[in-house]
Amino acid sequence: MKKRLLIVDDDKDSTSALLEQLAESKSLEICGIATGVDEAWRMLQTTGPDMMMLGTIKGAERGVLSQQFRLAYPQLSFIAACSPQELMWEPFFRNLGLWVVVKPVQPGQLEALAMVPQTMITGNIPLHQPNHHIATVPLHQAGAQIQQPEIENNHESSFMASSGPKHLITVYGPKGGVGKTFLSRELAVFFTLQKREGRPLRVLAVDFNLDLGTFATTLNLPRTPNLFTWVQDIDAQLQSYVQQQGRDPFTLRNDEWQEYASALTLSPEDIQKYIVTHTETGLHVLTSPRDIRHSFEIRDYHLYLILETLKRSMYDVILIDTAPDTTDATIQALFFAEQVVMVGNPVVDSIENIQRLLKLLREAEYPEERIQVCMNRLQRREMFTLDEIRAYFQLHPSRKIYSVPDDAEVKKSINTGVPVMLQPGRIAAKDAIETLGKSLLPTDSEIAVPAPKSKTKERPSLFRWLWG
């Protein structure tokens, strides 16, 4: 029986060509072509498709649109048709639960996806990532080749999915040295001090700065076990499964490893084997590898499997500290998150890097409402005001930029490994971090009261410094 495909794309030339190429397909038929959002909603109701392919729609954010469609029609599979230039955002779309193909779309790609079992579709398991060096995604017979490996899951365990909402937070800064890891540590400790229904929140901090991460160091924690320990166990499971299928693991290409990895389901219970615990707070930490060379062996499909497993874990709050780059690990962490803390310093190069990154995320249709901007190490008299910075970032005037003041206690805290949040008394940086933490995870007893604005002396314009 043929699968019915609805195409949502305002590129009429490419859709017309695809319609002609699929005219004789034995597994797939196009049941409609929509060039606008309203038209797509009408066709979803009237044509009854099994699959939807999302291309580009002028004035619409593809990521947000796909989430709306998936919420209303969870039984469908969704495909993002990307240009070669958009391939760098493939992990973004994949973490939203979309399959990804590359324009010009080949009929064989869609026919292969039509063969994928419905259980894999509703489970949002990615077929595999594309090779970024080629122009099309090699999907040949992937659905027929993969069978779900049998892995035991103890559903009675306390380490399985927790009841209640989960808070997924990524801390990111496009420039190094701005205090991103410090802020990650303090927020993670802050969350461990909060309660839900009378019990402390279960918090996991993950160091996704794979080669030069220092989250464990900032808390005086050991670096073993770590994320690479988990990766080694994933590889052992994959190799065993590949051998069961009669294949030699040493002959597989990277795209074939990705296909086999897409069929693997990890147990959330396993997370406990790879974390270290901060005794004073009970914070669990999944640290980065001890040896920088180990980071070279961590592939994108390892990261995807780990993030998907974390989503099903017992933790109430999962906070990811990232590297100051745009590698696959960072991109996956950004789209994994429900909220992102974008960290910078009130200096020209840091401000410019954040502005460039925000522009890039907007072009990738990243939901901007997820992002909270934080200026760290803010001194009493800065060259740029927060209002100037907000204007340069093109943020709405109502959007708050959080700030953490420069504080001597912070430097002492970093060197001793004792979080500011655990120090007694009133500390300016501690109060600021609490304010940011409460905005990310508000409590019923806390009501945010905006601070009164004070008059400030006129300062040089930010635009004059950045644009000359």
GROMACS .gro file of C-alpha atoms in nm:
model
  468
    1MET     CA    1   0.000   0.000   0.000
    2LYS     CA    2   0.138   0.339  -0.099
    3LYS     CA    3   0.227   0.599   0.165
    4ARG     CA    4   0.071   0.941   0.109
    5LEU     CA    5   0.308   1.240   0.114
    6LEU     CA    6   0.208   1.603   0.166
    7ILE     CA    7   0.472   1.855   0.052
    8VAL     CA    8   0.485   2.199   0.219
    9ASP     CA    9   0.723   2.417   0.020
   10ASP     CA   10   0.702   2.746  -0.167
   11ASP     CA   11   0.970   2.633  -0.416
   12LYS     CA   12   0.729   2.543  -0.698
   13ASP     CA   13   0.996   2.433  -0.944
   14SER     CA   14   1.144   2.167  -0.714
   15THR     CA   15   0.805   2.034  -0.604
   16SER     CA   16   0.683   2.010  -0.964
   17ALA     CA   17   0.992   1.813  -1.060
   18LEU     CA   18   0.946   1.580  -0.762
   19LEU     CA   19   0.578   1.528  -0.848
   20GLU     CA   20   0.676   1.417  -1.198
   21GLN     CA   21   0.954   1.186  -1.072
   22LEU     CA   22   0.726   1.011  -0.821
   23ALA     CA   23   0.440   0.962  -1.066
   24GLU     CA   24   0.533   0.597  -1.123
   25SER     CA   25   0.642   0.519  -0.764
   26LYS     CA   26   0.507   0.193  -0.622
   27SER     CA   27   0.555   0.292  -0.257
   28LEU     CA   28   0.474   0.664  -0.241
   29GLU     CA   29   0.224   0.910  -0.382
   30ILE     CA   30   0.202   1.286  -0.338
   31CYS     CA   31  -0.142   1.372  -0.204
   32GLY     CA   32  -0.096   1.748  -0.204
   33ILE     CA   33   0.141   2.042  -0.236
   34ALA     CA   34   0.098   2.344  -0.007
   35THR     CA   35   0.287   2.670  -0.053
   36GLY     CA   36   0.164   2.839   0.266
   37VAL     CA   37   0.091   2.757   0.629
   38ASP     CA   38  -0.287   2.797   0.614
   39GLU     CA   39  -0.303   2.583   0.303
   40ALA     CA   40  -0.092   2.316   0.476
   41TRP     CA   41  -0.333   2.297   0.771
   42ARG     CA   42  -0.629   2.258   0.534
   43MET     CA   43  -0.458   1.982   0.338
   44LEU     CA   44  -0.362   1.798   0.655
   45GLN     CA   45  -0.732   1.774   0.739
   46THR     CA   46  -0.859   1.692   0.391
   47THR     CA   47  -0.594   1.470   0.231
   48GLY     CA   48  -0.503   1.241   0.523
   49PRO     CA   49  -0.127   1.208   0.457
   50ASP     CA   50   0.106   0.955   0.616
   51MET     CA   51   0.413   1.178   0.575
   52MET     CA   52   0.486   1.548   0.544
   53MET     CA   53   0.794   1.705   0.385
   54LEU     CA   54   0.873   2.059   0.501
   55GLY     CA   55   1.074   2.276   0.269
   56THR     CA   56   1.090   2.653   0.300
   57ILE     CA   57   0.788   2.872   0.365
   58LYS     CA   58   0.848   3.246   0.351
   59GLY     CA   59   0.777   3.413   0.684
   60ALA     CA   60   0.748   3.083   0.875
   61GLU     CA   61   0.996   2.921   1.113
   62ARG     CA   62   1.035   2.559   1.008
   63GLY     CA   63   1.130   2.434   1.355
   64VAL     CA   64   0.830   2.596   1.525
   65LEU     CA   65   0.599   2.493   1.240
   66SER     CA   66   0.707   2.130   1.261
   67GLN     CA   67   0.641   2.127   1.636
   68GLN     CA   68   0.288   2.259   1.579
   69PHE     CA   69   0.219   2.000   1.309
   70ARG     CA   70   0.361   1.716   1.520
   71LEU     CA   71   0.155   1.817   1.822
   72ALA     CA   72  -0.167   1.805   1.615
   73TYR     CA   73  -0.072   1.496   1.408
   74PRO     CA   74   0.170   1.283   1.617
   75GLN     CA   75   0.108   0.977   1.400
   76LEU     CA   76   0.274   1.133   1.094
   77SER     CA   77   0.643   1.130   1.003
   78PHE     CA   78   0.800   1.463   0.917
   79ILE     CA   79   1.086   1.532   0.678
   80ALA     CA   80   1.293   1.850   0.651
   81ALA     CA   81   1.414   1.919   0.298
   82CYS     CA   82   1.731   2.127   0.338
   83SER     CA   83   1.960   2.303   0.097
   84PRO     CA   84   2.329   2.198   0.113
   85GLN     CA   85   2.399   2.523   0.300
   86GLU     CA   86   2.149   2.422   0.572
   87LEU     CA   87   2.316   2.088   0.645
   88MET     CA   88   2.508   2.235   0.936
   89TRP     CA   89   2.171   2.264   1.112
   90GLU     CA   90   2.079   1.900   1.053
   91PRO     CA   91   2.123   1.812   1.426
   92PHE     CA   92   1.877   2.093   1.508
   93PHE     CA   93   1.606   1.945   1.288
   94ARG     CA   94   1.691   1.591   1.397
   95ASN     CA   95   1.654   1.681   1.764
   96LEU     CA   96   1.310   1.817   1.678
   97GLY     CA   97   1.218   1.471   1.550
   98LEU     CA   98   1.246   1.539   1.176
   99TRP     CA   99   1.409   1.319   0.917
  100VAL     CA  100   1.647   1.520   0.699
  101VAL     CA  101   1.700   1.501   0.322
  102VAL     CA  102   1.898   1.732   0.099
  103LYS     CA  103   1.775   1.932  -0.199
  104PRO     CA  104   1.746   1.846  -0.478
  105VAL     CA  105   1.545   1.566  -0.317
  106GLN     CA  106   1.585   1.228  -0.486
  107PRO     CA  107   1.274   1.006  -0.515
  108GLY     CA  108   1.471   0.710  -0.377
  109GLN     CA  109   1.528   0.895  -0.051
  110LEU     CA  110   1.158   0.949   0.008
  111GLU     CA  111   1.073   0.595  -0.100
  112ALA     CA  112   1.324   0.459   0.152
  113LEU     CA  113   1.168   0.667   0.428
  114ALA     CA  114   0.825   0.538   0.324
  115MET     CA  115   0.953   0.187   0.401
  116VAL     CA  116   1.058   0.275   0.757
  117PRO     CA  117   0.837   0.092   1.014
  118GLN     CA  118   0.575   0.308   1.183
  119THR     CA  119   0.722   0.223   1.527
  120MET     CA  120   1.042   0.398   1.430
  121ILE     CA  121   0.846   0.696   1.301
  122THR     CA  122   0.641   0.752   1.614
  123GLY     CA  123   0.947   0.698   1.828
  124ASN     CA  124   1.125   0.984   1.652
  125ILE     CA  125   1.437   0.774   1.595
  126PRO     CA  126   1.662   0.932   1.332
  127LEU     CA  127   1.753   0.721   1.031
  128HIS     CA  128   2.101   0.863   1.041
  129GLN     CA  129   2.290   1.183   0.989
  130PRO     CA  130   2.408   1.281   0.644
  131ASN     CA  131   2.769   1.295   0.546
  132HIS     CA  132   2.834   1.667   0.526
  133HIS     CA  133   3.074   1.618   0.236
  134ILE     CA  134   2.814   1.488  -0.008
  135ALA     CA  135   2.508   1.646  -0.160
  136THR     CA  136   2.249   1.377  -0.084
  137VAL     CA  137   2.163   1.153   0.208
  138PRO     CA  138   2.237   0.784   0.131
  139LEU     CA  139   1.921   0.623   0.266
  140HIS     CA  140   1.929   0.305   0.055
  141GLN     CA  141   1.715   0.034   0.213
  142ALA     CA  142   1.794   0.161   0.560
  143GLY     CA  143   1.454   0.075   0.700
  144ALA     CA  144   1.480  -0.285   0.580
  145GLN     CA  145   1.832  -0.339   0.708
  146ILE     CA  146   1.779  -0.244   1.070
  147GLN     CA  147   1.603  -0.446   1.335
  148GLN     CA  148   1.556  -0.321   1.687
  149PRO     CA  149   1.817  -0.483   1.916
  150GLU     CA  150   1.682  -0.631   2.234
  151ILE     CA  151   1.801  -0.443   2.540
  152GLU     CA  152   1.652  -0.504   2.881
  153ASN     CA  153   1.481  -0.213   3.052
  154ASN     CA  154   1.364  -0.229   3.413
  155HIS     CA  155   1.060  -0.004   3.410
  156GLU     CA  156   1.021  -0.029   3.788
  157SER     CA  157   1.353   0.139   3.853
  158SER     CA  158   1.364   0.478   4.025
  159PHE     CA  159   1.613   0.587   3.761
  160MET     CA  160   1.361   0.570   3.481
  161ALA     CA  161   1.162   0.870   3.362
  162SER     CA  162   1.049   1.090   3.648
  163SER     CA  163   0.697   1.215   3.690
  164GLY     CA  164   0.643   1.584   3.636
  165PRO     CA  165   0.807   1.826   3.394
  166LYS     CA  166   1.174   1.804   3.308
  167HIS     CA  167   1.387   2.117   3.271
  168LEU     CA  168   1.651   2.092   2.997
  169ILE     CA  169   1.895   2.383   3.005
  170THR     CA  170   2.206   2.454   2.795
  171VAL     CA  171   2.462   2.717   2.894
  172TYR     CA  172   2.651   2.850   2.593
  173GLY     CA  173   2.890   3.131   2.510
  174PRO     CA  174   3.043   3.180   2.163
  175LYS     CA  175   3.362   3.321   2.318
  176GLY     CA  176   3.593   3.148   2.564
  177GLY     CA  177   3.685   3.292   2.901
  178VAL     CA  178   3.353   3.464   2.975
  179GLY     CA  179   3.273   3.254   3.284
  180LYS     CA  180   3.038   3.008   3.117
  181THR     CA  181   3.152   2.706   3.319
  182PHE     CA  182   3.140   2.907   3.640
  183LEU     CA  183   2.781   3.007   3.566
  184SER     CA  184   2.693   2.647   3.473
  185ARG     CA  185   2.832   2.524   3.803
  186GLU     CA  186   2.649   2.784   4.008
  187LEU     CA  187   2.316   2.727   3.834
  188ALA     CA  188   2.348   2.350   3.877
  189VAL     CA  189   2.417   2.393   4.250
  190PHE     CA  190   2.131   2.644   4.279
  191PHE     CA  191   1.888   2.392   4.132
  192THR     CA  192   1.998   2.122   4.378
  193LEU     CA  193   1.890   2.358   4.658
  194GLN     CA  194   1.536   2.385   4.519
  195LYS     CA  195   1.249   2.153   4.599
  196ARG     CA  196   0.951   2.007   4.418
  197GLU     CA  197   0.662   1.875   4.626
  198GLY     CA  198   0.880   1.873   4.934
  199ARG     CA  199   1.179   1.688   4.789
  200PRO     CA  200   1.506   1.826   4.647
  201LEU     CA  201   1.528   1.842   4.271
  202ARG     CA  202   1.735   1.571   4.105
  203VAL     CA  203   1.994   1.756   3.899
  204LEU     CA  204   2.247   1.636   3.641
  205ALA     CA  205   2.520   1.860   3.501
  206VAL     CA  206   2.678   1.746   3.172
  207ASP     CA  207   3.013   1.875   3.042
  208PHE     CA  208   2.981   1.890   2.662
  209ASN     CA  209   3.312   2.072   2.622
  210LEU     CA  210   3.449   1.740   2.504
  211ASP     CA  211   3.817   1.824   2.466
  212LEU     CA  212   3.886   2.101   2.719
  213GLY     CA  213   3.599   2.077   2.968
  214THR     CA  214   3.674   2.174   3.328
  215PHE     CA  215   3.336   2.137   3.499
  216ALA     CA  216   3.466   1.855   3.722
  217THR     CA  217   3.773   2.058   3.812
  218THR     CA  218   3.561   2.352   3.930
  219LEU     CA  219   3.401   2.122   4.189
  220ASN     CA  220   3.716   1.924   4.280
  221LEU     CA  221   3.559   1.608   4.137
  222PRO     CA  222   3.733   1.307   3.980
  223ARG     CA  223   3.721   1.273   3.601
  224THR     CA  224   3.653   0.899   3.598
  225PRO     CA  225   3.403   0.764   3.503
  226ASN     CA  226   3.311   1.013   3.235
  227LEU     CA  227   3.129   1.066   2.908
  228PHE     CA  228   3.389   0.870   2.712
  229THR     CA  229   3.338   0.572   2.945
  230TRP     CA  230   2.976   0.570   2.831
  231VAL     CA  231   3.078   0.605   2.466
  232GLN     CA  232   3.302   0.298   2.498
  233ASP     CA  233   3.009   0.094   2.632
  234ILE     CA  234   2.785   0.219   2.350
  235ASP     CA  235   3.046   0.107   2.097
  236ALA     CA  236   3.066  -0.235   2.263
  237GLN     CA  237   2.688  -0.276   2.229
  238LEU     CA  238   2.696  -0.158   1.869
  239GLN     CA  239   2.979  -0.393   1.772
  240SER     CA  240   2.801  -0.687   1.933
  241TYR     CA  241   2.482  -0.604   1.746
  242VAL     CA  242   2.663  -0.561   1.414
  243GLN     CA  243   2.830  -0.901   1.455
  244GLN     CA  244   2.491  -1.057   1.529
  245GLN     CA  245   2.379  -0.925   1.192
  246GLY     CA  246   2.669  -1.106   1.024
  247ARG     CA  247   2.872  -0.792   0.952
  248ASP     CA  248   3.236  -0.719   1.027
  249PRO     CA  249   3.253  -0.399   1.241
  250PHE     CA  250   3.588  -0.306   1.088
  251THR     CA  251   3.437  -0.285   0.738
  252LEU     CA  252   3.151  -0.045   0.817
  253ARG     CA  253   3.144   0.309   0.688
  254ASN     CA  254   3.051   0.598   0.916
  255ASP     CA  255   2.703   0.630   0.764
  256GLU     CA  256   2.643   0.257   0.827
  257TRP     CA  257   2.742   0.299   1.192
  258GLN     CA  258   2.488   0.580   1.211
  259GLU     CA  259   2.217   0.355   1.069
  260TYR     CA  260   2.289   0.082   1.323
  261ALA     CA  261   2.305   0.338   1.604
  262SER     CA  262   1.959   0.465   1.508
  263ALA     CA  263   1.816   0.126   1.606
  264LEU     CA  264   1.981   0.125   1.949
  265THR     CA  265   1.787   0.213   2.262
  266LEU     CA  266   1.985   0.282   2.578
  267SER     CA  267   1.846   0.237   2.927
  268PRO     CA  268   1.824   0.549   3.147
  269GLU     CA  269   1.940   0.324   3.433
  270ASP     CA  270   2.284   0.309   3.271
  271ILE     CA  271   2.347   0.679   3.337
  272GLN     CA  272   2.426   0.603   3.699
  273LYS     CA  273   2.735   0.406   3.594
  274TYR     CA  274   2.896   0.710   3.434
  275ILE     CA  275   2.830   0.998   3.673
  276VAL     CA  276   3.031   1.134   3.966
  277THR     CA  277   2.859   1.294   4.266
  278HIS     CA  278   2.930   1.622   4.441
  279THR     CA  279   2.900   1.513   4.803
  280GLU     CA  280   2.808   1.851   4.952
  281THR     CA  281   2.504   1.904   4.727
  282GLY     CA  282   2.416   1.564   4.577
  283LEU     CA  283   2.467   1.710   4.228
  284HIS     CA  284   2.535   1.441   3.966
  285VAL     CA  285   2.794   1.526   3.701
  286LEU     CA  286   2.866   1.358   3.368
  287THR     CA  287   3.217   1.486   3.307
  288SER     CA  288   3.412   1.535   2.986
  289PRO     CA  289   3.691   1.287   2.893
  290ARG     CA  290   4.014   1.296   3.092
  291ASP     CA  291   4.229   1.263   2.781
  292ILE     CA  292   4.181   1.516   2.502
  293ARG     CA  293   4.247   1.238   2.247
  294HIS     CA  294   3.935   1.055   2.364
  295SER     CA  295   3.718   1.343   2.243
  296PHE     CA  296   3.822   1.263   1.884
  297GLU     CA  297   3.650   0.923   1.916
  298ILE     CA  298   3.311   1.066   2.017
  299ARG     CA  299   3.084   1.072   1.713
  300ASP     CA  300   2.765   1.265   1.650
  301TYR     CA  301   2.552   0.951   1.686
  302HIS     CA  302   2.705   0.886   2.030
  303LEU     CA  303   2.594   1.232   2.138
  304TYR     CA  304   2.245   1.185   1.997
  305LEU     CA  305   2.198   0.853   2.178
  306ILE     CA  306   2.321   1.006   2.504
  307LEU     CA  307   2.094   1.309   2.480
  308GLU     CA  308   1.791   1.097   2.394
  309THR     CA  309   1.863   0.878   2.695
  310LEU     CA  310   1.898   1.180   2.923
  311LYS     CA  311   1.553   1.296   2.814
  312ARG     CA  312   1.408   0.970   2.948
  313SER     CA  313   1.605   0.977   3.275
  314MET     CA  314   1.496   1.035   3.634
  315TYR     CA  315   1.643   1.384   3.655
  316ASP     CA  316   1.424   1.688   3.706
  317VAL     CA  317   1.687   1.929   3.575
  318ILE     CA  318   1.955   1.852   3.315
  319LEU     CA  319   2.205   2.132   3.258
  320ILE     CA  320   2.464   2.114   2.980
  321ASP     CA  321   2.784   2.319   2.980
  322THR     CA  322   2.912   2.360   2.623
  323ALA     CA  323   3.230   2.459   2.444
  324PRO     CA  324   3.265   2.807   2.286
  325ASP     CA  325   3.227   2.670   1.933
  326THR     CA  326   2.969   2.552   1.680
  327THR     CA  327   3.064   2.185   1.662
  328ASP     CA  328   2.803   1.911   1.643
  329ALA     CA  329   2.814   1.863   2.022
  330THR     CA  330   2.727   2.228   2.080
  331ILE     CA  331   2.457   2.234   1.811
  332GLN     CA  332   2.292   1.922   1.952
  333ALA     CA  333   2.305   2.068   2.303
  334LEU     CA  334   2.135   2.387   2.182
  335PHE     CA  335   1.844   2.200   2.025
  336PHE     CA  336   1.826   1.953   2.311
  337ALA     CA  337   1.748   2.241   2.544
  338GLU     CA  338   1.415   2.392   2.634
  339GLN     CA  339   1.605   2.696   2.758
  340VAL     CA  340   1.946   2.839   2.668
  341VAL     CA  341   2.158   3.077   2.873
  342MET     CA  342   2.377   3.275   2.633
  343VAL     CA  343   2.677   3.403   2.833
  344GLY     CA  344   2.910   3.687   2.746
  345ASN     CA  345   3.110   3.975   2.889
  346PRO     CA  346   3.037   4.345   2.835
  347VAL     CA  347   3.334   4.386   2.600
  348VAL     CA  348   3.335   4.440   2.224
  349ASP     CA  349   3.452   4.098   2.098
  350SER     CA  350   3.221   3.902   2.328
  351ILE     CA  351   2.921   4.119   2.240
  352GLU     CA  352   2.991   4.090   1.870
  353ASN     CA  353   3.023   3.710   1.889
  354ILE     CA  354   2.685   3.681   2.061
  355GLN     CA  355   2.526   3.907   1.801
  356ARG     CA  356   2.666   3.695   1.518
  357LEU     CA  357   2.549   3.375   1.683
  358LEU     CA  358   2.199   3.514   1.744
  359LYS     CA  359   2.181   3.612   1.377
  360LEU     CA  360   2.283   3.260   1.275
  361LEU     CA  361   2.024   3.101   1.503
  362ARG     CA  362   1.753   3.327   1.365
  363GLU     CA  363   1.843   3.221   1.013
  364ALA     CA  364   1.817   2.858   1.128
  365GLU     CA  365   1.467   2.930   1.266
  366TYR     CA  366   1.577   2.860   1.622
  367PRO     CA  367   1.301   2.963   1.868
  368GLU     CA  368   1.443   3.282   2.017
  369GLU     CA  369   1.210   3.272   2.315
  370ARG     CA  370   1.422   2.989   2.451
  371ILE     CA  371   1.727   3.214   2.489
  372GLN     CA  372   1.818   3.416   2.799
  373VAL     CA  373   2.118   3.647   2.762
  374CYS     CA  374   2.350   3.693   3.060
  375MET     CA  375   2.635   3.943   3.086
  376ASN     CA  376   2.891   3.812   3.333
  377ARG     CA  377   3.154   4.013   3.525
  378LEU     CA  378   2.961   4.335   3.494
  379GLN     CA  379   3.138   4.620   3.671
  380ARG     CA  380   2.980   4.927   3.826
  381ARG     CA  381   3.088   5.157   3.544
  382GLU     CA  382   3.088   4.982   3.206
  383MET     CA  383   3.146   5.137   2.865
  384PHE     CA  384   2.817   4.989   2.734
  385THR     CA  385   2.478   4.992   2.901
  386LEU     CA  386   2.253   4.687   2.899
  387ASP     CA  387   2.004   4.886   2.691
  388GLU     CA  388   2.270   4.947   2.426
  389ILE     CA  389   2.363   4.579   2.426
  390ARG     CA  390   1.996   4.479   2.398
  391ALA     CA  391   1.952   4.709   2.099
  392TYR     CA  392   2.261   4.569   1.928
  393PHE     CA  393   2.131   4.214   1.978
  394GLN     CA  394   1.798   4.327   1.826
  395LEU     CA  395   1.608   4.203   2.129
  396HIS     CA  396   1.264   4.334   2.213
  397PRO     CA  397   1.278   4.615   2.475
  398SER     CA  398   1.079   4.393   2.712
  399ARG     CA  399   1.343   4.119   2.702
  400LYS     CA  400   1.562   4.126   3.010
  401ILE     CA  401   1.938   4.085   2.992
  402TYR     CA  402   2.056   3.922   3.312
  403SER     CA  403   2.384   4.035   3.464
  404VAL     CA  404   2.629   3.893   3.717
  405PRO     CA  405   2.853   4.155   3.879
  406ASP     CA  406   3.229   4.126   3.901
  407ASP     CA  407   3.300   4.005   4.253
  408ALA     CA  408   3.618   3.917   4.444
  409GLU     CA  409   3.433   3.624   4.603
  410VAL     CA  410   3.385   3.472   4.256
  411LYS     CA  411   3.760   3.449   4.191
  412LYS     CA  412   3.814   3.291   4.532
  413SER     CA  413   3.532   3.045   4.463
  414ILE     CA  414   3.679   2.940   4.128
  415ASN     CA  415   4.023   2.874   4.279
  416THR     CA  416   3.895   2.681   4.582
  417GLY     CA  417   3.624   2.479   4.407
  418VAL     CA  418   3.362   2.596   4.658
  419PRO     CA  419   3.053   2.728   4.477
  420VAL     CA  420   2.940   3.082   4.554
  421MET     CA  421   2.589   2.942   4.607
  422LEU     CA  422   2.715   2.748   4.912
  423GLN     CA  423   2.885   3.042   5.077
  424PRO     CA  424   2.703   3.211   5.369
  425GLY     CA  425   2.588   3.569   5.371
  426ARG     CA  426   2.486   3.811   5.100
  427ILE     CA  427   2.711   3.811   4.795
  428ALA     CA  428   2.621   4.024   4.493
  429ALA     CA  429   2.708   3.752   4.239
  430LYS     CA  430   2.514   3.495   4.441
  431ASP     CA  431   2.201   3.713   4.441
  432ALA     CA  432   2.230   3.769   4.065
  433ILE     CA  433   2.264   3.396   3.992
  434GLU     CA  434   1.961   3.324   4.212
  435THR     CA  435   1.761   3.575   4.007
  436LEU     CA  436   1.866   3.406   3.682
  437GLY     CA  437   1.798   3.060   3.826
  438LYS     CA  438   1.447   3.157   3.937
  439SER     CA  439   1.371   3.290   3.589
  440LEU     CA  440   1.472   2.955   3.440
  441LEU     CA  441   1.293   2.748   3.703
  442PRO     CA  442   1.039   2.967   3.883
  443THR     CA  443   0.877   2.858   4.207
  444ASP     CA  444   0.526   2.931   4.328
  445SER     CA  445   0.659   3.118   4.631
  446GLU     CA  446   0.883   3.348   4.430
  447ILE     CA  447   0.745   3.641   4.236
  448ALA     CA  448   0.993   3.836   4.031
  449VAL     CA  449   0.987   4.207   4.110
  450PRO     CA  450   1.163   4.428   3.855
  451ALA     CA  451   1.439   4.639   4.004
  452PRO     CA  452   1.390   5.017   3.979
  453LYS     CA  453   1.590   5.180   3.705
  454SER     CA  454   1.859   5.420   3.817
  455LYS     CA  455   1.979   5.715   3.619
  456THR     CA  456   2.316   5.660   3.459
  457LYS     CA  457   2.563   5.896   3.308
  458GLU     CA  458   2.565   5.902   2.928
  459ARG     CA  459   2.825   5.665   2.788
  460PRO     CA  460   2.981   5.608   2.446
  461SER     CA  461   2.748   5.432   2.205
  462LEU     CA  462   2.799   5.059   2.155
  463PHE     CA  463   2.739   5.101   1.782
  464ARG     CA  464   3.027   5.349   1.751
  465TRP     CA  465   3.266   5.091   1.897
  466LEU     CA  466   3.141   4.796   1.696
  467TRP     CA  467   3.080   4.962   1.362
  468GLY     CA  468   3.338   5.243   1.378
   0.00000   0.00000   0.00000
